[in-house]
GROMACS .gro file of C-alpha atoms in nm:
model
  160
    1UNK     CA    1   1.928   0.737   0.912
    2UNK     CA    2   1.910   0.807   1.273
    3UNK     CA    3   2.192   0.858   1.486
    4UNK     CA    4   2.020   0.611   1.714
    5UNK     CA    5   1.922   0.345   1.436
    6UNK     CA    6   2.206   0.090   1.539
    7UNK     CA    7   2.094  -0.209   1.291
    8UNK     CA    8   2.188  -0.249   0.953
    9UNK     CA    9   1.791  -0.332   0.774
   10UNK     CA   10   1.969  -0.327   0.426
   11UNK     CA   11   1.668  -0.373   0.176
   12UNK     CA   12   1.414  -0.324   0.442
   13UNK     CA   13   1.307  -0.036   0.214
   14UNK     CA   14   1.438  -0.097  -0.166
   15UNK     CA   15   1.420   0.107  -0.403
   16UNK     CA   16   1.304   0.040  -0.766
   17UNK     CA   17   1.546  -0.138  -0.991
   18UNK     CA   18   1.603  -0.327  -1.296
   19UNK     CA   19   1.305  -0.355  -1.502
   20UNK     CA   20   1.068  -0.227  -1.264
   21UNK     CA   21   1.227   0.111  -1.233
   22UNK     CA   22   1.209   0.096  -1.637
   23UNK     CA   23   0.816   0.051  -1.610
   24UNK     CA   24   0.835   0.332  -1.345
   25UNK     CA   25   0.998   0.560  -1.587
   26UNK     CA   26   0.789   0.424  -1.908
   27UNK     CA   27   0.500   0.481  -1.748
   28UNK     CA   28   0.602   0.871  -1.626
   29UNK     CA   29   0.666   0.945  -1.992
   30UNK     CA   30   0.335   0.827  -2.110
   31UNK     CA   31   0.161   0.957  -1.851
   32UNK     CA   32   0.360   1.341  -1.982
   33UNK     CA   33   0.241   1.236  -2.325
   34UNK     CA   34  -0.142   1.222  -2.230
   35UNK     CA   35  -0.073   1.583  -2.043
   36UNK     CA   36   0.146   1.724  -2.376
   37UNK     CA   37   0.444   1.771  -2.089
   38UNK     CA   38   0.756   1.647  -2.166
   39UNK     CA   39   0.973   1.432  -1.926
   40UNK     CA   40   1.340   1.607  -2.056
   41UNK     CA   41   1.649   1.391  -1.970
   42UNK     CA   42   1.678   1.650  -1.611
   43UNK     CA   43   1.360   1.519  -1.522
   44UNK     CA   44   1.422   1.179  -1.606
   45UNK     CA   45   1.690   1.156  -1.380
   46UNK     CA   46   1.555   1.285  -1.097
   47UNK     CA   47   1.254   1.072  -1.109
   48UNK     CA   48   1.517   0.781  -1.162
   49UNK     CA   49   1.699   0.890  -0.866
   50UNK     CA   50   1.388   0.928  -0.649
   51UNK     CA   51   1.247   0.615  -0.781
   52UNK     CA   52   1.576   0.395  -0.703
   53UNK     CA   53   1.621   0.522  -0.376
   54UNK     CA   54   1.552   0.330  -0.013
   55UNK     CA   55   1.405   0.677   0.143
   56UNK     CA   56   1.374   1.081   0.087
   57UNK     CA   57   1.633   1.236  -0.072
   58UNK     CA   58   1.710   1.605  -0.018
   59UNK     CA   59   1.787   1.816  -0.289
   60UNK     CA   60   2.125   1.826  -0.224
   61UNK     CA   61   2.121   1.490  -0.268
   62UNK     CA   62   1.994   1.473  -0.593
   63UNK     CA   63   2.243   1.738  -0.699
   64UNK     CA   64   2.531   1.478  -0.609
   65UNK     CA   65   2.419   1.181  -0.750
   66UNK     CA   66   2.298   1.341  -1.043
   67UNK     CA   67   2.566   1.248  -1.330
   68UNK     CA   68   2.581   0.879  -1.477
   69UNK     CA   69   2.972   0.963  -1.389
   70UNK     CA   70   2.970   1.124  -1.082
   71UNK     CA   71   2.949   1.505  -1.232
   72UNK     CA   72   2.713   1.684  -0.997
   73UNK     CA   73   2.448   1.881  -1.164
   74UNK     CA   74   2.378   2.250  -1.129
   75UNK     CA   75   2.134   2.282  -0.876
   76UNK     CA   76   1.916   2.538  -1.064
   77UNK     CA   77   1.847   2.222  -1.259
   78UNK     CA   78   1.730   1.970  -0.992
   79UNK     CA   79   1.515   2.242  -0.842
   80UNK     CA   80   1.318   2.274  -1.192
   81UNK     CA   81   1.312   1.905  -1.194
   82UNK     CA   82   1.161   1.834  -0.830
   83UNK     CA   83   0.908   2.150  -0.960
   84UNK     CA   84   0.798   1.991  -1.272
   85UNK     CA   85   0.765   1.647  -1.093
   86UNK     CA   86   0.562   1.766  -0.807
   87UNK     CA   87   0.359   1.920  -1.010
   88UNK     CA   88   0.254   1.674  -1.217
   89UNK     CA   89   0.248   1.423  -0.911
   90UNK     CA   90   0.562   1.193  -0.964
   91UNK     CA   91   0.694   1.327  -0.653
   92UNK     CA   92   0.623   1.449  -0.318
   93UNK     CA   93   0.799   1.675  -0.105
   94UNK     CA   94   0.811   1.592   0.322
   95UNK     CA   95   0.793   1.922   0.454
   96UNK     CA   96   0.976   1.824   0.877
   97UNK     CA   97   1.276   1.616   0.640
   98UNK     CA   98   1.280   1.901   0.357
   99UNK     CA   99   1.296   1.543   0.108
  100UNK     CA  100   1.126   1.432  -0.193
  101UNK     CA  101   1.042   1.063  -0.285
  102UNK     CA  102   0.878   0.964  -0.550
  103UNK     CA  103   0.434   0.942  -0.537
  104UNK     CA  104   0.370   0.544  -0.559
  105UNK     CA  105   0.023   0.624  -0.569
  106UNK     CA  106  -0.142   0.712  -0.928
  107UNK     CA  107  -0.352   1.000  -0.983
  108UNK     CA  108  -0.436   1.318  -0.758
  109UNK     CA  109  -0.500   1.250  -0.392
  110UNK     CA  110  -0.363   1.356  -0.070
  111UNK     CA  111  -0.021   1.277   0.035
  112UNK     CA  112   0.009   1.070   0.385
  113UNK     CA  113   0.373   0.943   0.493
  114UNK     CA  114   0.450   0.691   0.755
  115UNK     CA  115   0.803   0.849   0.844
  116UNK     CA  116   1.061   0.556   1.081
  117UNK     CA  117   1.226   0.763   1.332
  118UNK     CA  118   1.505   0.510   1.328
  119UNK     CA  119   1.629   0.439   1.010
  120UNK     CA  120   1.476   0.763   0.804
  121UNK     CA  121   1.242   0.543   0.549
  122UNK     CA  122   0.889   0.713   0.438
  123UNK     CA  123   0.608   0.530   0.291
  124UNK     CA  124   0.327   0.686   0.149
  125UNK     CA  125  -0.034   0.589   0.204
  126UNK     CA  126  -0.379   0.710   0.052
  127UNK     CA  127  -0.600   0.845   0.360
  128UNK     CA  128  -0.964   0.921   0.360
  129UNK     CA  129  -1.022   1.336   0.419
  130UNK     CA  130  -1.334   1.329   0.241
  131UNK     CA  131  -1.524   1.423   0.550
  132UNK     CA  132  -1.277   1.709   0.614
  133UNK     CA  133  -1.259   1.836   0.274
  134UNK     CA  134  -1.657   1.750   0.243
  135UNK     CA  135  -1.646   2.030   0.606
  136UNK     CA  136  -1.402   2.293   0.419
  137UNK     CA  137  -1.598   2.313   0.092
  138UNK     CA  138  -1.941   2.367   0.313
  139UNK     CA  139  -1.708   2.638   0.532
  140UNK     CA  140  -1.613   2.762   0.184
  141UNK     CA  141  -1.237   2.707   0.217
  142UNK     CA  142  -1.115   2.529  -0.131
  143UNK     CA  143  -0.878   2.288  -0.001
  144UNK     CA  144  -0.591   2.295  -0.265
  145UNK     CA  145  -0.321   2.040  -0.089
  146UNK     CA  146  -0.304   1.845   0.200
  147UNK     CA  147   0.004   1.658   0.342
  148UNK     CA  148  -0.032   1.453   0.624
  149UNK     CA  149   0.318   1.334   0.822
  150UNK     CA  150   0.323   1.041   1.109
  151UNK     CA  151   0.594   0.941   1.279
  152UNK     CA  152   0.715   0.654   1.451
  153UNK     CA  153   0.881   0.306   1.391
  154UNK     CA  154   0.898   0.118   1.072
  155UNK     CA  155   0.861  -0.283   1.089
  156UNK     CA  156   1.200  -0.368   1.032
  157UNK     CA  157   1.350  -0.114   1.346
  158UNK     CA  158   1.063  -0.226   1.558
  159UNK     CA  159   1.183  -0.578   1.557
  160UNK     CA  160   1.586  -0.458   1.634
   0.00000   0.00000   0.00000
């Protein structure tokens, strides 16, 4: 959050939880089964962690809050995990916070994040660069990511 964010928007951006972070998670592992990848318990967790959270968490983070009991994890561990999940598009990594959060959009696309200035939420939205990959291709650039970061106010500061 924002040193100048001087509301308290608690829930304003929830997290998953209950049995809809369980269909999150159920749905990661079949989704490794299709791919023959395996979602270990590391990688579980992290995708847990990123899907229960109420905005990007930085690896260091994740680290922390890593053990059921409070035991931090080694980081070489979370940094495999946040590999493997980006890879395989559970996850997304916003480049100006240097924060993952978890993809709520299925299948390969382009990542977009509306990023509150205020508070520090990001939601992620599904933009249309077919014209502008349709111009690479013909310049013969193969576009292999794109990441697209916008910044301003999220409803719930904008009304505070």
């Amino acid at each position: 959050m924002s040193s100048h964010c001087q509301h308290h928007d608690e829930g304003a951006h929830a997290g998953l939880r209950g049995a809809a972070l369980r269909q999150a998670l159920g749905a990661a592992e079949m989704r490794c089964a299709e791919t023959q990848e395996r979602l270990t318990p590391p990688r579980r967790r992290v995708l847990e962690l990123l899907l229960a959270s109420e905005g990007p968490l930085k690896a260091y983070d994740l680290i922390a809050a890593f053990g059921e009991h409070g035991e931090p994890a080694k980081p070489p561990t979370v940094y495999r995990a946040l590999e493997f999940l980006e890879r395989l598009g559970f996850a997304h990594r916003i480049e100006s916070l240097n924060a993952y959060v978890p993809c709520r959009i299925e299948g390969g696309h382009a990542a977009a994040f509306l990023i509150c200035e205020c508070c520090g939420a990001a939601q992620e939205f599904e933009p249309d660069f077919g014209p502008q990959l349709a111009d690479a291709a013909r310049a013969g650039y193969a576009v292999r990511s794109v990441t697209l970061e916008a910044r301003g106010l999220c409803p719930a500061c904008r009304e505070h």
